[in-house]
Short mmCIF file of C-alpha atoms and ligand atoms in Angstrom, two decimals:
data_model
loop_
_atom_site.label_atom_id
_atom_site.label_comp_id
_atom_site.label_asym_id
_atom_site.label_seq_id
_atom_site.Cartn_x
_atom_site.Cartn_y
_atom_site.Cartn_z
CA UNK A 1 -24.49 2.35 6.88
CA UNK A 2 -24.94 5.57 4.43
CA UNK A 3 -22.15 4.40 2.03
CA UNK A 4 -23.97 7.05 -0.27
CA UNK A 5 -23.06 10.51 2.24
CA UNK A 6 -19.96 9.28 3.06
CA UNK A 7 -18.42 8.66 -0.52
CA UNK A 8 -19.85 11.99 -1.27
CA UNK A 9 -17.86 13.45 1.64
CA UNK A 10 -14.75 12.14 0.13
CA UNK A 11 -15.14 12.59 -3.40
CA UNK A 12 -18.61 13.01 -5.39
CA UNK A 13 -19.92 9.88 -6.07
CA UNK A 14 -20.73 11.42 -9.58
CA UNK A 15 -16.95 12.13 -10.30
CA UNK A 16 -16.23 8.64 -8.63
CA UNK A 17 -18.86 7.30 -11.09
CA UNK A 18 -17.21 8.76 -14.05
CA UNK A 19 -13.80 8.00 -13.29
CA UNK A 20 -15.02 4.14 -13.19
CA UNK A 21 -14.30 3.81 -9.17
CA UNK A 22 -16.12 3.00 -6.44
CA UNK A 23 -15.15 4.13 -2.64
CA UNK A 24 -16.78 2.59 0.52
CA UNK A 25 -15.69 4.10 3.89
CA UNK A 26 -16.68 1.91 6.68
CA UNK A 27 -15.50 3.12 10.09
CA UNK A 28 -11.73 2.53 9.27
CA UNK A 29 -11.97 0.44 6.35
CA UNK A 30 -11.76 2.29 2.83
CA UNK A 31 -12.78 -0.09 0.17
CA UNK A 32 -11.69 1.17 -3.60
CA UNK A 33 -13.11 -0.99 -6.14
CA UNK A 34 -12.13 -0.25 -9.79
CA UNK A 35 -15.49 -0.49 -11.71
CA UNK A 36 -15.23 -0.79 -14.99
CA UNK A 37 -15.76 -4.68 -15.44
CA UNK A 38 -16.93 -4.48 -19.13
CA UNK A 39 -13.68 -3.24 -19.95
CA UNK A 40 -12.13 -5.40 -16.68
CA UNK A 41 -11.36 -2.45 -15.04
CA UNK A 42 -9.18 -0.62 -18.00
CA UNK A 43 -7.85 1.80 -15.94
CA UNK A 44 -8.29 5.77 -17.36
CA UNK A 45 -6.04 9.29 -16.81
CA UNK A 46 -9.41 10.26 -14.67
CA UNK A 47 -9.24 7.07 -12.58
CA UNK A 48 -5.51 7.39 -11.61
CA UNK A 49 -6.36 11.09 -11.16
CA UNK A 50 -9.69 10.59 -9.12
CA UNK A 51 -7.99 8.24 -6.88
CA UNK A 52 -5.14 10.93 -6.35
CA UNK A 53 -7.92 12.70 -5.25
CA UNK A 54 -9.48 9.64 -2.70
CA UNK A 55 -5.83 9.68 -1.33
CA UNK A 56 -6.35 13.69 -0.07
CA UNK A 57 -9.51 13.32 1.13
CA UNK A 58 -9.19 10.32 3.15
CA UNK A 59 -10.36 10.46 6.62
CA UNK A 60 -7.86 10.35 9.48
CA UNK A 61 -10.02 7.45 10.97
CA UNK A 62 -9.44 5.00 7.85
CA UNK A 63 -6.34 2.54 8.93
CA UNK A 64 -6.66 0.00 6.25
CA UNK A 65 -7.63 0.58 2.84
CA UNK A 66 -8.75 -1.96 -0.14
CA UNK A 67 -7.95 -1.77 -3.50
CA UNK A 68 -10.16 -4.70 -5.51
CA UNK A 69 -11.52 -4.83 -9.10
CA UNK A 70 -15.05 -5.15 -10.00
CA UNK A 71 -15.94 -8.32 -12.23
CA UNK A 72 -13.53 -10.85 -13.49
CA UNK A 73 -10.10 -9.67 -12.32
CA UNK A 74 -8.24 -6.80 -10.97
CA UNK A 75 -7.34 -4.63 -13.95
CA UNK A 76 -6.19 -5.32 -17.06
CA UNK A 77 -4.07 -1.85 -17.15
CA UNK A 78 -4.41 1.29 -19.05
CA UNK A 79 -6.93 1.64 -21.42
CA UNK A 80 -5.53 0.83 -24.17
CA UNK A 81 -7.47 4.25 -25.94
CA UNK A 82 -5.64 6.03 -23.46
CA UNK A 83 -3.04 6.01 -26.25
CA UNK A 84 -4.69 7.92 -28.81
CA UNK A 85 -6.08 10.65 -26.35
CA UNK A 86 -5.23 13.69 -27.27
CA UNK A 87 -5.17 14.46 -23.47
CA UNK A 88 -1.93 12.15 -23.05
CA UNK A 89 1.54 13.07 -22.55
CA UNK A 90 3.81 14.09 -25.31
CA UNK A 91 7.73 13.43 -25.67
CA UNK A 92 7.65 16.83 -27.31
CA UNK A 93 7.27 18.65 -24.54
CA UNK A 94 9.46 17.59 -21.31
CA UNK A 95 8.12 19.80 -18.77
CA UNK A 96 4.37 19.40 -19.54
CA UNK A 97 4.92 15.97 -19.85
CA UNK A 98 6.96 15.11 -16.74
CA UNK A 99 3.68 17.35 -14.87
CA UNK A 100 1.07 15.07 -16.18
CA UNK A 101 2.53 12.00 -15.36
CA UNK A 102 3.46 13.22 -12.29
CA UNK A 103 -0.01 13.66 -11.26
CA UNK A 104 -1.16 10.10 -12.15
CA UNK A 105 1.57 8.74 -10.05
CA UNK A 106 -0.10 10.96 -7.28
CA UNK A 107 -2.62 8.10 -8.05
CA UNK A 108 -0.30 5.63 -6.26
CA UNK A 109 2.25 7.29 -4.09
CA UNK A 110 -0.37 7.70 -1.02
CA UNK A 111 -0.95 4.11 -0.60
CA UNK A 112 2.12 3.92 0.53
CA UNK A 113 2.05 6.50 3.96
CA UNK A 114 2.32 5.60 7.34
CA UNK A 115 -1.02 6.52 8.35
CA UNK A 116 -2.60 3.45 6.27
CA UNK A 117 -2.10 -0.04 5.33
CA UNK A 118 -3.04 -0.97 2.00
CA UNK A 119 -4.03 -4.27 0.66
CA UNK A 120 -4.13 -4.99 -3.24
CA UNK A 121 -6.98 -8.15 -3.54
CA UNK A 122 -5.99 -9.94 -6.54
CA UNK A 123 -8.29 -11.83 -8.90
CA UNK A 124 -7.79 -12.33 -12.33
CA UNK A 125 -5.12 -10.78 -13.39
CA UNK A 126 -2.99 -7.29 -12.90
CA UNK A 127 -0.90 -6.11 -16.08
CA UNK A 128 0.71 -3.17 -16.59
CA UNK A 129 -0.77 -0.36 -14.73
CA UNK A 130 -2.49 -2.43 -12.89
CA UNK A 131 0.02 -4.77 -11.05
CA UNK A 132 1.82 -1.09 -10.83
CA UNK A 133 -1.23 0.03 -8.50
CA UNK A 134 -1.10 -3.46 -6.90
CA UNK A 135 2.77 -2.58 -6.08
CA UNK A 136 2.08 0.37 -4.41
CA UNK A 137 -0.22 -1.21 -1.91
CA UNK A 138 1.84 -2.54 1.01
CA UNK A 139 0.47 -6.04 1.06
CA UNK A 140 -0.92 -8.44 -2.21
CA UNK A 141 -3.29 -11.02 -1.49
CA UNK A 142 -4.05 -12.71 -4.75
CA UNK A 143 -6.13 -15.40 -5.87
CA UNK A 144 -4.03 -18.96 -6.39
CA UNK A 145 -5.23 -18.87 -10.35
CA UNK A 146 -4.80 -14.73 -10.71
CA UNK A 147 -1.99 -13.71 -12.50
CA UNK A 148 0.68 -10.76 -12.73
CA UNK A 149 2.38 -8.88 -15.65
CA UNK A 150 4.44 -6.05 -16.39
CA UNK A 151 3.47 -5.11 -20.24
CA UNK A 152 5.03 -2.00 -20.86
CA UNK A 153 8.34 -3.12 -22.24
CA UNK A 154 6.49 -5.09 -25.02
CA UNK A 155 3.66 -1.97 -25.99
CA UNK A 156 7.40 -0.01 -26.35
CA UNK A 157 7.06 1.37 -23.15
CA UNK A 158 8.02 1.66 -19.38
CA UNK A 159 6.23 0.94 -16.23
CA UNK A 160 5.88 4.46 -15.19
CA UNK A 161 3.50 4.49 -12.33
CA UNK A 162 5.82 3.99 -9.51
CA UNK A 163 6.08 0.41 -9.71
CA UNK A 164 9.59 -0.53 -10.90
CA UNK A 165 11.18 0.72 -7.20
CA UNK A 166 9.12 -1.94 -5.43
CA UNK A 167 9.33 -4.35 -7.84
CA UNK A 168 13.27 -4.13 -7.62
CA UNK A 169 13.03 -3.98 -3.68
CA UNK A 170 10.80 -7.05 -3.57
CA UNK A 171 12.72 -9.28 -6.03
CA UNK A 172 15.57 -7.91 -7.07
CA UNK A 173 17.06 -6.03 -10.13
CA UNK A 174 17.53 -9.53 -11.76
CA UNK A 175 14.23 -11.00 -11.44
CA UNK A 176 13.07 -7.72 -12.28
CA UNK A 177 14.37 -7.35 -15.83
CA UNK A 178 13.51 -10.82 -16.59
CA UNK A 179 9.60 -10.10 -15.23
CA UNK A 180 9.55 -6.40 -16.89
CA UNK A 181 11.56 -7.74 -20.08
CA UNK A 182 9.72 -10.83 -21.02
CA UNK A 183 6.55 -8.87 -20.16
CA UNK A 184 5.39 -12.61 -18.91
CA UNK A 185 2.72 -13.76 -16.51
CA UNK A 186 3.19 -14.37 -12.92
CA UNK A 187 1.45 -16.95 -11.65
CA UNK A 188 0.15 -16.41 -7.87
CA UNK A 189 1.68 -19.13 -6.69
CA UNK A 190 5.45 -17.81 -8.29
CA UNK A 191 4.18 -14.24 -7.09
CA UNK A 192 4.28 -15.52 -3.61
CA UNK A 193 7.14 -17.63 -3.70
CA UNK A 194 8.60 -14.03 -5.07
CA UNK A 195 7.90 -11.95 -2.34
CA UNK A 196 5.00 -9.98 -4.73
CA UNK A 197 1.68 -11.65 -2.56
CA UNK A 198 1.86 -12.23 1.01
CA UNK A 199 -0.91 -14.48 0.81
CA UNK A 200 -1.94 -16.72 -1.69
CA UNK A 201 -5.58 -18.20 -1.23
CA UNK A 202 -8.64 -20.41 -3.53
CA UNK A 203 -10.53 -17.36 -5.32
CA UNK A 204 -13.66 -18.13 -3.60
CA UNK A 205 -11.51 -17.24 -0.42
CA UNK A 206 -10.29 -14.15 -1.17
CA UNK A 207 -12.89 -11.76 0.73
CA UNK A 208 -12.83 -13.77 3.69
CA UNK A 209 -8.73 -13.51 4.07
CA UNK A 210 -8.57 -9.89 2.97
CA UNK A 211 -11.47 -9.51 5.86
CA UNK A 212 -9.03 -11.46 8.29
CA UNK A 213 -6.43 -9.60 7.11
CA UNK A 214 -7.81 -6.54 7.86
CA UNK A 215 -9.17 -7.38 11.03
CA UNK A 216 -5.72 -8.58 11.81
CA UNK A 217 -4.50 -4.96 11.07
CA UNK A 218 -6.81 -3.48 12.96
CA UNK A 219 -6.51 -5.22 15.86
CA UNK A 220 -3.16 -4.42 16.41
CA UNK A 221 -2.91 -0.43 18.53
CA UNK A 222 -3.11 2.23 16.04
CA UNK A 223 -0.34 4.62 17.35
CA UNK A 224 2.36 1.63 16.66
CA UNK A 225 1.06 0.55 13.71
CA UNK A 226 1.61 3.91 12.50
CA UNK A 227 5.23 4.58 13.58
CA UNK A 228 5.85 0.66 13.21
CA UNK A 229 5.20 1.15 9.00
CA UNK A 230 6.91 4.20 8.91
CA UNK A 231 10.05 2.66 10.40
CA UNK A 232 9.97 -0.30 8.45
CA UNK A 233 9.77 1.44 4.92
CA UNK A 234 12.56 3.79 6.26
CA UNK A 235 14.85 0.75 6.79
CA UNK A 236 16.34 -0.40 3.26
CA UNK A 237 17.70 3.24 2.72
CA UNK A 238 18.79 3.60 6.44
CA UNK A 239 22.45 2.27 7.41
CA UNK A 240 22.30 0.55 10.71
CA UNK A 241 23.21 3.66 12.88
CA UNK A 242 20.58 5.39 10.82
CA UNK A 243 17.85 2.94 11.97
CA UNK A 244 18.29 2.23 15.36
CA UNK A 245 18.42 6.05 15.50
CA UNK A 246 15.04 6.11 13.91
CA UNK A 247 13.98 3.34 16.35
CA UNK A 248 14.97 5.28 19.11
CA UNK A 249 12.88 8.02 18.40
CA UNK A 250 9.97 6.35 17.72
CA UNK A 251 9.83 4.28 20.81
CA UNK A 252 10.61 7.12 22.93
CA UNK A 253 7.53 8.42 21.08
CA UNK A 254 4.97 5.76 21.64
CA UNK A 255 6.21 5.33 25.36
CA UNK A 256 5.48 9.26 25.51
CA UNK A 257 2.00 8.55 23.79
CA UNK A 258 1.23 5.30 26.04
CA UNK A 259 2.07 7.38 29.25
CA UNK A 260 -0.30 10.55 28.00
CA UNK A 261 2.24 13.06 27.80
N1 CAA B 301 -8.05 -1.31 -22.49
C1 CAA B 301 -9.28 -1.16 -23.05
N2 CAA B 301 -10.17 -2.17 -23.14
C2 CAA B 301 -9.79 -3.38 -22.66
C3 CAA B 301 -8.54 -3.59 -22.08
C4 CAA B 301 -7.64 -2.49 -22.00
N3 CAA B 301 -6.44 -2.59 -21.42
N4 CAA B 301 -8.45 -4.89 -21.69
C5 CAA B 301 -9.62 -5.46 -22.03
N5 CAA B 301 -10.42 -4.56 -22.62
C6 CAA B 301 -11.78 -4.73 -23.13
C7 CAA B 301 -11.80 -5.56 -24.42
O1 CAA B 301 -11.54 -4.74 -25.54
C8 CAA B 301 -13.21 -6.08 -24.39
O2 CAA B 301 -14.09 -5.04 -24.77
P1 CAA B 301 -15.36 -5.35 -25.75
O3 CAA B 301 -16.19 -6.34 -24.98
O4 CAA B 301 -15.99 -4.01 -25.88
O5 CAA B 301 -14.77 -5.89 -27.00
C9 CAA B 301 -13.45 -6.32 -22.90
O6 CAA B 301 -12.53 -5.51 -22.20
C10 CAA B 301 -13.20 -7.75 -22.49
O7 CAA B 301 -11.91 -8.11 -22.93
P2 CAA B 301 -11.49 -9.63 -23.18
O8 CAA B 301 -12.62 -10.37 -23.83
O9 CAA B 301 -10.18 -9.63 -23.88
O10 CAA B 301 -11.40 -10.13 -21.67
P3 CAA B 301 -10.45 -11.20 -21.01
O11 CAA B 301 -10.81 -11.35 -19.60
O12 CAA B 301 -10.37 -12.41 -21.86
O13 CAA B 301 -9.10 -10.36 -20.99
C11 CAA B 301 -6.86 -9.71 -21.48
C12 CAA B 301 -7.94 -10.80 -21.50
C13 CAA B 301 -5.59 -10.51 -21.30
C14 CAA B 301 -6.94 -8.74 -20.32
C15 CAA B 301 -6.93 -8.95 -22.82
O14 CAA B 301 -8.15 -8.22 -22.88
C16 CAA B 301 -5.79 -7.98 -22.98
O15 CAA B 301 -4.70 -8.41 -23.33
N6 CAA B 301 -6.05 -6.69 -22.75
C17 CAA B 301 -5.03 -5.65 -22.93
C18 CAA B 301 -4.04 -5.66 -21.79
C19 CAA B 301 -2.99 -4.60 -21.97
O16 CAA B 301 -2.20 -4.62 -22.90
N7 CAA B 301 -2.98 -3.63 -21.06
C20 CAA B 301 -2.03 -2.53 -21.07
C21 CAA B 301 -0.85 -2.89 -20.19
S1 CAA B 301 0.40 -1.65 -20.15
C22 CAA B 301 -0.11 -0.57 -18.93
O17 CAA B 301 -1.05 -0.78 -18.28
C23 CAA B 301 0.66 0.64 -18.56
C24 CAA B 301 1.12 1.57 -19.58
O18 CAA B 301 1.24 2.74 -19.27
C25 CAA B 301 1.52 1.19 -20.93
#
């Protein structure tokens, strides 16, 4: 496998390289490992950017893409000298700073489409911007000692990086402010009985069950996968009538699809 041509076919591995990420297209696999294990994975404005620009330049063949951490755990959130950049957004200025933020939660938004399912692999710990990124994947398999945490509120801040709408959807507003508010660790096993990791699993296991996983995924027919996800996030803001609408059009869809026309 030339891992090499086809990173560079996506993004340039030199810009991948600087931005502290690494990107492995295998058939329809996309592994993205944040690489930065020195500083566990501190996560920069050019790595939320640089994986903004992963999500455009995806391949229409990847179905299942990985988001890991190089090292001893997932992330450990924004670098911390993030805050005195002078590149960083400014209160001072609404517009300019609504824009730039904007495009770092391009960063996240894609791992969300229809066209993909993304897994979040767990070790260590997530905090902050981190167990943001690991909310916008649609499935969390952590290690049974990793950990979650949503800093923000105690650095004076927000989570800002898409993450408080799934949070909310996935536990609630009430277990929500008391995660976001104490700013305290998740455990896994907590996360799971949460709703936040679908699987929970001994560290040393946690290639071999997001490799299940995704073979899992991928055994199951692309077309329905597809239209499957996309109903499935449609359904919370759907009424009833809404949704079996929506159902409706998708099977008809698929049946089209299976039948060639
Ligand atoms: N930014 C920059 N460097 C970081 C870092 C971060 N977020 N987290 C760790 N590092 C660096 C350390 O400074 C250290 O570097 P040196 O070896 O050069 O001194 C190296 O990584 C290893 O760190 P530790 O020895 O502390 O490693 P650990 O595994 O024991 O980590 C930790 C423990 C709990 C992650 C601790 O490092 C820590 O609390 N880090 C800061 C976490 C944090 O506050 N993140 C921000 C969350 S808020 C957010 O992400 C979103 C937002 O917009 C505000």
């Amino acid at each position: 496998m030339d891992t090499g041509t086809k990173q560079a076919a996506v993004v340039p591995a030199e810009d991948l390289a600087q931005a502290g990420l690494l990107l492995d297209i295998d058939g329809p696999v996309a592994t993205i490992t944040l690489n930065r294990p020195d500083k566990r994975n501190a996560m920069t404005f050019a790595m939320w950017r640089t994986l903004a620009r992963i999500g455009d330049a995806l391949p229409g063949s990847v179905r299942v893409v990985v988001v890991r951490g190089a090292g001893k755990a997932f992330s450990a959130g924004i670098d911390l000298s993030m805050f005195s950049s002078p590149e960083g957004p400014r209160g001072d200025d609404p517009e300019a700073g609504d824009r730039f933020i904007a495009e770092l939660q391009a960063g996240y938004t894609w791992l969300r489409r229809p066209e993909i399912v993304s897994i979040a692999a767990v070790h260590g710990y997530a905090i902050g911007a981190a167990f943001q990124l690991a909310l916008s994947c649609d499935l969390r398999v952590m290690a049974e000692d990793a950990w979650l945490c949503m800093k923000e509120p105690a650095l004076g801040l927000v989570p800002d990086l898409t993450g408080t709408k799934p949070l909310v959807d996935i536990v609630g507003v009430h277990r929500a402010i008391d995660i976001c508010l104490t700013a305290r660790k998740v455990p896994a096993e907590e996360a799971a009985r949460l709703g936040l990791a679908e699987r929970v699993v001994p560290a040393a296991e946690l290639e071999t069950a997001v490799r299940e996983l995704t073979g899992a995924l991928l055994a199951v027919d692309a077309g329905a996968a597809v239209a499957t996800k996309r109903l499935l996030w449609q359904a919370p803001g759907n009424t009833l009538e809404e949704q079996c609408a929506a159902e409706r059009r998708e099977q008809l869809a698929r049946l089209r699809a299976l039948r060639g026309n």
